[in-house]
C-alpha cells in the first residue's frame, strides 16, 4: 500500500468513527451558522450532539458493540495441534517515564496477554507479533515482544515483523508463515469480524 493510500484510508476511517463523525457534522453546522443559514445550522448542530449522546449512551453503544463481540465464542484453550498464534498489533507510546505495561495501549495489552496465555497452553507453539512503529521510533511488534519476554515467553518462540501497517498487510505476512494450516488469530472482540474477513 502506498503512503498516500494508507493516509487516505486512515483519514476516511477517522471520520467514520464516532468522534470523527461528531467533528465533521459539528463543523458543517458551524459553517452554516457562520453563513447565517440558521435552519441548516440547527439541523447539523443538533445532529452532531445526537451522535455524541447515542454513542455515549450505554444501552445503544453496548448494543452496537455486542453485535460485533458475540459473533465468535471464547477460544478453547484445550485446542491442540496449533503451531502459530498471531497477535495483531494495536498501538503504543515510548514515554520512558511510563512502565512497559503502560506504554502499550490497553487493547494491545489485552491481545498480548491472551496470545501469551494461549501460547503457554499450547505445546510447541510460536507467537507472531506484527505492527509498525506509527509515530514512534519502535514498532508495535517489538513492544509486544518486550512484554512477552517480560512475562516469560522465550525469544525463539516468537516471530516479529514490524513492517505491516494494517490488518491486510498483517494477513499477507502470516500467509507466508502458516500457509494453509490452521492457526490462532488474536485481536480485540470488536475487531475480530473485520479481521476474519480479511484473513479469509
PDB file of C-alpha atoms in Angstrom:
ATOM      1  CA  UNK A   1       0.000   0.000   0.000  1.00  0.00           C
ATOM      2  CA  UNK A   2       1.371   3.436  -0.928  1.00  0.00           C
ATOM      3  CA  UNK A   3       1.911   6.031   1.776  1.00  0.00           C
ATOM      4  CA  UNK A   4      -0.762   8.302   0.267  1.00  0.00           C
ATOM      5  CA  UNK A   5      -3.247   5.432   0.078  1.00  0.00           C
ATOM      6  CA  UNK A   6      -2.540   4.477   3.688  1.00  0.00           C
ATOM      7  CA  UNK A   7      -3.024   8.057   4.931  1.00  0.00           C
ATOM      8  CA  UNK A   8      -6.218   8.409   2.885  1.00  0.00           C
ATOM      9  CA  UNK A   9      -7.609   5.204   4.370  1.00  0.00           C
ATOM     10  CA  UNK A  10      -6.780   6.341   7.917  1.00  0.00           C
ATOM     11  CA  UNK A  11      -8.361   9.760   7.298  1.00  0.00           C
ATOM     12  CA  UNK A  12     -11.598   8.272   5.975  1.00  0.00           C
ATOM     13  CA  UNK A  13     -11.687   5.752   8.837  1.00  0.00           C
ATOM     14  CA  UNK A  14     -11.330   8.573  11.372  1.00  0.00           C
ATOM     15  CA  UNK A  15     -14.456  10.329  10.119  1.00  0.00           C
ATOM     16  CA  UNK A  16     -16.454   7.084  10.191  1.00  0.00           C
ATOM     17  CA  UNK A  17     -15.691   6.646  13.905  1.00  0.00           C
ATOM     18  CA  UNK A  18     -17.998   8.362  16.458  1.00  0.00           C
ATOM     19  CA  UNK A  19     -15.696  11.247  17.431  1.00  0.00           C
ATOM     20  CA  UNK A  20     -14.666  11.953  13.858  1.00  0.00           C
ATOM     21  CA  UNK A  21     -18.319  11.814  12.799  1.00  0.00           C
ATOM     22  CA  UNK A  22     -19.191  14.349  15.517  1.00  0.00           C
ATOM     23  CA  UNK A  23     -16.375  16.696  14.422  1.00  0.00           C
ATOM     24  CA  UNK A  24     -17.440  16.508  10.765  1.00  0.00           C
ATOM     25  CA  UNK A  25     -21.143  17.140  11.428  1.00  0.00           C
ATOM     26  CA  UNK A  26     -20.394  19.853  14.002  1.00  0.00           C
ATOM     27  CA  UNK A  27     -18.047  21.632  11.557  1.00  0.00           C
ATOM     28  CA  UNK A  28     -20.724  21.600   8.866  1.00  0.00           C
ATOM     29  CA  UNK A  29     -23.183  23.044  11.394  1.00  0.00           C
ATOM     30  CA  UNK A  30     -20.766  25.839  12.319  1.00  0.00           C
ATOM     31  CA  UNK A  31     -20.211  26.604   8.639  1.00  0.00           C
ATOM     32  CA  UNK A  32     -23.947  27.078   8.097  1.00  0.00           C
ATOM     33  CA  UNK A  33     -24.157  29.144  11.298  1.00  0.00           C
ATOM     34  CA  UNK A  34     -21.449  31.498  10.032  1.00  0.00           C
ATOM     35  CA  UNK A  35     -23.272  31.770   6.697  1.00  0.00           C
ATOM     36  CA  UNK A  36     -26.456  32.738   8.584  1.00  0.00           C
ATOM     37  CA  UNK A  37     -28.278  29.664   7.316  1.00  0.00           C
ATOM     38  CA  UNK A  38     -29.808  29.032  10.708  1.00  0.00           C
ATOM     39  CA  UNK A  39     -32.166  26.203   9.793  1.00  0.00           C
ATOM     40  CA  UNK A  40     -29.325  24.118   8.380  1.00  0.00           C
ATOM     41  CA  UNK A  41     -27.086  25.137  11.278  1.00  0.00           C
ATOM     42  CA  UNK A  42     -29.639  23.954  13.843  1.00  0.00           C
ATOM     43  CA  UNK A  43     -30.115  20.689  11.961  1.00  0.00           C
ATOM     44  CA  UNK A  44     -26.417  19.778  11.783  1.00  0.00           C
ATOM     45  CA  UNK A  45     -25.505  21.046  15.257  1.00  0.00           C
ATOM     46  CA  UNK A  46     -28.404  19.102  16.759  1.00  0.00           C
ATOM     47  CA  UNK A  47     -27.393  16.022  14.775  1.00  0.00           C
ATOM     48  CA  UNK A  48     -23.795  16.307  15.996  1.00  0.00           C
ATOM     49  CA  UNK A  49     -24.865  16.318  19.638  1.00  0.00           C
ATOM     50  CA  UNK A  50     -27.299  13.486  18.964  1.00  0.00           C
ATOM     51  CA  UNK A  51     -24.358  11.421  17.676  1.00  0.00           C
ATOM     52  CA  UNK A  52     -22.405  12.148  20.872  1.00  0.00           C
ATOM     53  CA  UNK A  53     -25.404  11.265  23.025  1.00  0.00           C
ATOM     54  CA  UNK A  54     -26.163   8.000  21.230  1.00  0.00           C
ATOM     55  CA  UNK A  55     -22.587   6.708  21.246  1.00  0.00           C
ATOM     56  CA  UNK A  56     -22.168   7.760  24.891  1.00  0.00           C
ATOM     57  CA  UNK A  57     -25.450   6.165  25.970  1.00  0.00           C
ATOM     58  CA  UNK A  58     -24.537   2.666  27.281  1.00  0.00           C
ATOM     59  CA  UNK A  59     -27.606   0.725  26.029  1.00  0.00           C
ATOM     60  CA  UNK A  60     -27.058   1.991  22.480  1.00  0.00           C
ATOM     61  CA  UNK A  61     -23.260   1.682  22.396  1.00  0.00           C
ATOM     62  CA  UNK A  62     -23.345  -1.706  24.135  1.00  0.00           C
ATOM     63  CA  UNK A  63     -25.874  -2.933  21.584  1.00  0.00           C
ATOM     64  CA  UNK A  64     -23.599  -1.941  18.699  1.00  0.00           C
ATOM     65  CA  UNK A  65     -20.534  -3.480  20.342  1.00  0.00           C
ATOM     66  CA  UNK A  66     -22.280  -6.709  21.355  1.00  0.00           C
ATOM     67  CA  UNK A  67     -23.261  -7.378  17.738  1.00  0.00           C
ATOM     68  CA  UNK A  68     -19.549  -7.465  16.901  1.00  0.00           C
ATOM     69  CA  UNK A  69     -18.256  -9.119  20.061  1.00  0.00           C
ATOM     70  CA  UNK A  70     -20.710 -12.005  20.131  1.00  0.00           C
ATOM     71  CA  UNK A  71     -20.041 -13.313  16.631  1.00  0.00           C
ATOM     72  CA  UNK A  72     -17.267 -15.603  17.852  1.00  0.00           C
ATOM     73  CA  UNK A  73     -17.103 -17.733  21.026  1.00  0.00           C
ATOM     74  CA  UNK A  74     -14.275 -17.590  23.534  1.00  0.00           C
ATOM     75  CA  UNK A  75     -11.231 -19.590  22.496  1.00  0.00           C
ATOM     76  CA  UNK A  76     -10.979 -23.165  23.771  1.00  0.00           C
ATOM     77  CA  UNK A  77      -7.577 -23.476  25.492  1.00  0.00           C
ATOM     78  CA  UNK A  78      -7.761 -27.274  25.117  1.00  0.00           C
ATOM     79  CA  UNK A  79      -7.471 -26.899  21.332  1.00  0.00           C
ATOM     80  CA  UNK A  80      -4.368 -28.841  20.302  1.00  0.00           C
ATOM     81  CA  UNK A  81      -2.299 -29.174  17.155  1.00  0.00           C
ATOM     82  CA  UNK A  82      -1.884 -25.420  16.617  1.00  0.00           C
ATOM     83  CA  UNK A  83       1.629 -24.211  15.822  1.00  0.00           C
ATOM     84  CA  UNK A  84       1.121 -20.463  15.361  1.00  0.00           C
ATOM     85  CA  UNK A  85      -0.662 -17.758  17.325  1.00  0.00           C
ATOM     86  CA  UNK A  86      -0.894 -14.408  15.539  1.00  0.00           C
ATOM     87  CA  UNK A  87      -1.439 -11.413  17.818  1.00  0.00           C
ATOM     88  CA  UNK A  88      -2.461  -8.346  15.809  1.00  0.00           C
ATOM     89  CA  UNK A  89      -0.839  -5.023  16.649  1.00  0.00           C
ATOM     90  CA  UNK A  90      -2.716  -2.088  18.095  1.00  0.00           C
ATOM     91  CA  UNK A  91      -0.783   0.886  19.461  1.00  0.00           C
ATOM     92  CA  UNK A  92       1.797   2.136  21.932  1.00  0.00           C
ATOM     93  CA  UNK A  93       3.898   5.061  23.099  1.00  0.00           C
ATOM     94  CA  UNK A  94       7.564   5.259  24.046  1.00  0.00           C
ATOM     95  CA  UNK A  95       7.378   7.520  27.109  1.00  0.00           C
ATOM     96  CA  UNK A  96      10.392   6.463  29.246  1.00  0.00           C
ATOM     97  CA  UNK A  97       8.639   7.715  32.396  1.00  0.00           C
ATOM     98  CA  UNK A  98       5.949   5.040  31.991  1.00  0.00           C
ATOM     99  CA  UNK A  99       6.358   1.329  32.760  1.00  0.00           C
ATOM    100  CA  UNK A 100       6.258  -1.062  29.807  1.00  0.00           C
ATOM    101  CA  UNK A 101       2.691  -2.152  30.616  1.00  0.00           C
ATOM    102  CA  UNK A 102       1.534   1.477  30.331  1.00  0.00           C
ATOM    103  CA  UNK A 103       3.446   2.186  27.113  1.00  0.00           C
ATOM    104  CA  UNK A 104       1.402  -0.461  25.325  1.00  0.00           C
ATOM    105  CA  UNK A 105      -2.217   0.612  24.775  1.00  0.00           C
ATOM    106  CA  UNK A 106      -4.957  -1.225  26.666  1.00  0.00           C
ATOM    107  CA  UNK A 107      -6.258  -3.024  23.563  1.00  0.00           C
ATOM    108  CA  UNK A 108      -2.804  -4.252  22.627  1.00  0.00           C
ATOM    109  CA  UNK A 109      -2.076  -5.343  26.216  1.00  0.00           C
ATOM    110  CA  UNK A 110      -5.229  -7.468  26.275  1.00  0.00           C
ATOM    111  CA  UNK A 111      -4.349  -9.014  22.923  1.00  0.00           C
ATOM    112  CA  UNK A 112      -0.804  -9.758  24.112  1.00  0.00           C
ATOM    113  CA  UNK A 113      -1.962 -11.346  27.350  1.00  0.00           C
ATOM    114  CA  UNK A 114      -4.493 -13.567  25.587  1.00  0.00           C
ATOM    115  CA  UNK A 115      -1.938 -14.625  22.991  1.00  0.00           C
ATOM    116  CA  UNK A 116       0.601 -15.438  25.707  1.00  0.00           C
ATOM    117  CA  UNK A 117      -1.969 -17.449  27.702  1.00  0.00           C
ATOM    118  CA  UNK A 118      -2.814 -19.467  24.579  1.00  0.00           C
ATOM    119  CA  UNK A 119       0.904 -19.958  23.872  1.00  0.00           C
ATOM    120  CA  UNK A 120       1.559 -21.309  27.370  1.00  0.00           C
ATOM    121  CA  UNK A 121      -1.383 -23.676  26.955  1.00  0.00           C
ATOM    122  CA  UNK A 122      -0.270 -24.908  23.517  1.00  0.00           C
ATOM    123  CA  UNK A 123       2.894 -27.026  23.404  1.00  0.00           C
ATOM    124  CA  UNK A 124       5.308 -26.230  20.599  1.00  0.00           C
ATOM    125  CA  UNK A 125       3.532 -23.044  19.533  1.00  0.00           C
ATOM    126  CA  UNK A 126       5.061 -19.791  18.344  1.00  0.00           C
ATOM    127  CA  UNK A 127       3.717 -16.276  18.762  1.00  0.00           C
ATOM    128  CA  UNK A 128       3.587 -13.954  15.764  1.00  0.00           C
ATOM    129  CA  UNK A 129       3.653 -10.244  16.616  1.00  0.00           C
ATOM    130  CA  UNK A 130       3.070  -7.654  13.890  1.00  0.00           C
ATOM    131  CA  UNK A 131       2.553  -3.899  13.731  1.00  0.00           C
ATOM    132  CA  UNK A 132       4.576  -0.889  12.583  1.00  0.00           C
ATOM    133  CA  UNK A 133       6.024   1.985  14.595  1.00  0.00           C
ATOM    134  CA  UNK A 134       3.317   4.571  13.884  1.00  0.00           C
ATOM    135  CA  UNK A 135       4.519   7.966  15.102  1.00  0.00           C
ATOM    136  CA  UNK A 136       7.214   6.455  17.360  1.00  0.00           C
ATOM    137  CA  UNK A 137      10.680   5.057  16.684  1.00  0.00           C
ATOM    138  CA  UNK A 138       9.922   1.431  17.588  1.00  0.00           C
ATOM    139  CA  UNK A 139       7.439  -0.997  16.069  1.00  0.00           C
ATOM    140  CA  UNK A 140       4.378  -2.184  17.976  1.00  0.00           C
ATOM    141  CA  UNK A 141       5.557  -5.726  17.235  1.00  0.00           C
ATOM    142  CA  UNK A 142       8.805  -5.041  19.125  1.00  0.00           C
ATOM    143  CA  UNK A 143       6.921  -3.531  22.070  1.00  0.00           C
ATOM    144  CA  UNK A 144       4.717  -6.609  22.242  1.00  0.00           C
ATOM    145  CA  UNK A 145       7.821  -8.776  22.108  1.00  0.00           C
ATOM    146  CA  UNK A 146       9.246  -6.877  25.095  1.00  0.00           C
ATOM    147  CA  UNK A 147       6.094  -7.546  27.110  1.00  0.00           C
ATOM    148  CA  UNK A 148       6.084 -11.227  26.137  1.00  0.00           C
ATOM    149  CA  UNK A 149       9.735 -11.583  27.165  1.00  0.00           C
ATOM    150  CA  UNK A 150       8.973  -9.924  30.499  1.00  0.00           C
ATOM    151  CA  UNK A 151       6.188 -12.461  31.051  1.00  0.00           C
ATOM    152  CA  UNK A 152       8.412 -15.452  30.351  1.00  0.00           C
ATOM    153  CA  UNK A 153       7.996 -16.203  26.649  1.00  0.00           C
ATOM    154  CA  UNK A 154      11.248 -17.401  25.065  1.00  0.00           C
ATOM    155  CA  UNK A 155      12.643 -15.278  22.258  1.00  0.00           C
ATOM    156  CA  UNK A 156      12.951 -18.294  19.964  1.00  0.00           C
ATOM    157  CA  UNK A 157       9.209 -18.846  20.283  1.00  0.00           C
ATOM    158  CA  UNK A 158       8.354 -15.511  18.708  1.00  0.00           C
ATOM    159  CA  UNK A 159       8.217 -14.267  15.113  1.00  0.00           C
ATOM    160  CA  UNK A 160       8.421 -10.478  14.900  1.00  0.00           C
ATOM    161  CA  UNK A 161       7.514  -8.290  11.921  1.00  0.00           C
ATOM    162  CA  UNK A 162       7.351  -4.531  12.468  1.00  0.00           C
ATOM    163  CA  UNK A 163       6.501  -3.634   8.862  1.00  0.00           C
ATOM    164  CA  UNK A 164       2.737  -4.284   8.414  1.00  0.00           C
ATOM    165  CA  UNK A 165       0.729  -1.070   8.765  1.00  0.00           C
ATOM    166  CA  UNK A 166      -2.765  -2.551   8.805  1.00  0.00           C
ATOM    167  CA  UNK A 167      -4.693  -5.798   9.164  1.00  0.00           C
ATOM    168  CA  UNK A 168      -4.498  -6.641   5.457  1.00  0.00           C
ATOM    169  CA  UNK A 169      -0.706  -6.421   5.466  1.00  0.00           C
ATOM    170  CA  UNK A 170      -0.593  -8.486   8.666  1.00  0.00           C
ATOM    171  CA  UNK A 171      -2.712 -11.166   6.974  1.00  0.00           C
ATOM    172  CA  UNK A 172      -0.472 -11.252   3.912  1.00  0.00           C
ATOM    173  CA  UNK A 173       2.608 -11.695   6.100  1.00  0.00           C
ATOM    174  CA  UNK A 174       1.076 -14.503   8.167  1.00  0.00           C
ATOM    175  CA  UNK A 175       0.116 -16.333   4.964  1.00  0.00           C
ATOM    176  CA  UNK A 176       3.848 -16.613   4.168  1.00  0.00           C
ATOM    177  CA  UNK A 177       4.433 -18.258   7.558  1.00  0.00           C
ATOM    178  CA  UNK A 178       1.467 -20.572   8.072  1.00  0.00           C
ATOM    179  CA  UNK A 179       0.470 -21.347   4.501  1.00  0.00           C
ATOM    180  CA  UNK A 180      -2.886 -23.129   4.648  1.00  0.00           C
ATOM    181  CA  UNK A 181      -2.531 -24.723   8.091  1.00  0.00           C
ATOM    182  CA  UNK A 182      -4.853 -23.619  10.930  1.00  0.00           C
ATOM    183  CA  UNK A 183      -3.612 -21.008  13.401  1.00  0.00           C
ATOM    184  CA  UNK A 184      -4.959 -18.837  16.201  1.00  0.00           C
ATOM    185  CA  UNK A 185      -5.837 -15.220  15.447  1.00  0.00           C
ATOM    186  CA  UNK A 186      -5.860 -12.889  18.459  1.00  0.00           C
ATOM    187  CA  UNK A 187      -7.360  -9.411  18.333  1.00  0.00           C
ATOM    188  CA  UNK A 188      -9.993  -7.304  20.079  1.00  0.00           C
ATOM    189  CA  UNK A 189     -13.513  -8.755  20.013  1.00  0.00           C
ATOM    190  CA  UNK A 190     -14.902  -5.755  18.116  1.00  0.00           C
ATOM    191  CA  UNK A 191     -12.101  -6.058  15.555  1.00  0.00           C
ATOM    192  CA  UNK A 192     -12.478  -9.818  15.053  1.00  0.00           C
ATOM    193  CA  UNK A 193     -15.241  -9.857  12.365  1.00  0.00           C
ATOM    194  CA  UNK A 194     -13.306  -7.497  10.101  1.00  0.00           C
ATOM    195  CA  UNK A 195     -10.045  -9.362  10.788  1.00  0.00           C
ATOM    196  CA  UNK A 196     -11.621 -12.714   9.956  1.00  0.00           C
ATOM    197  CA  UNK A 197     -12.938 -11.318   6.691  1.00  0.00           C
ATOM    198  CA  UNK A 198      -9.505 -10.011   5.677  1.00  0.00           C
ATOM    199  CA  UNK A 199      -7.662 -13.169   6.702  1.00  0.00           C
ATOM    200  CA  UNK A 200     -10.124 -15.390   4.826  1.00  0.00           C
TER     201      UNK A 200
END
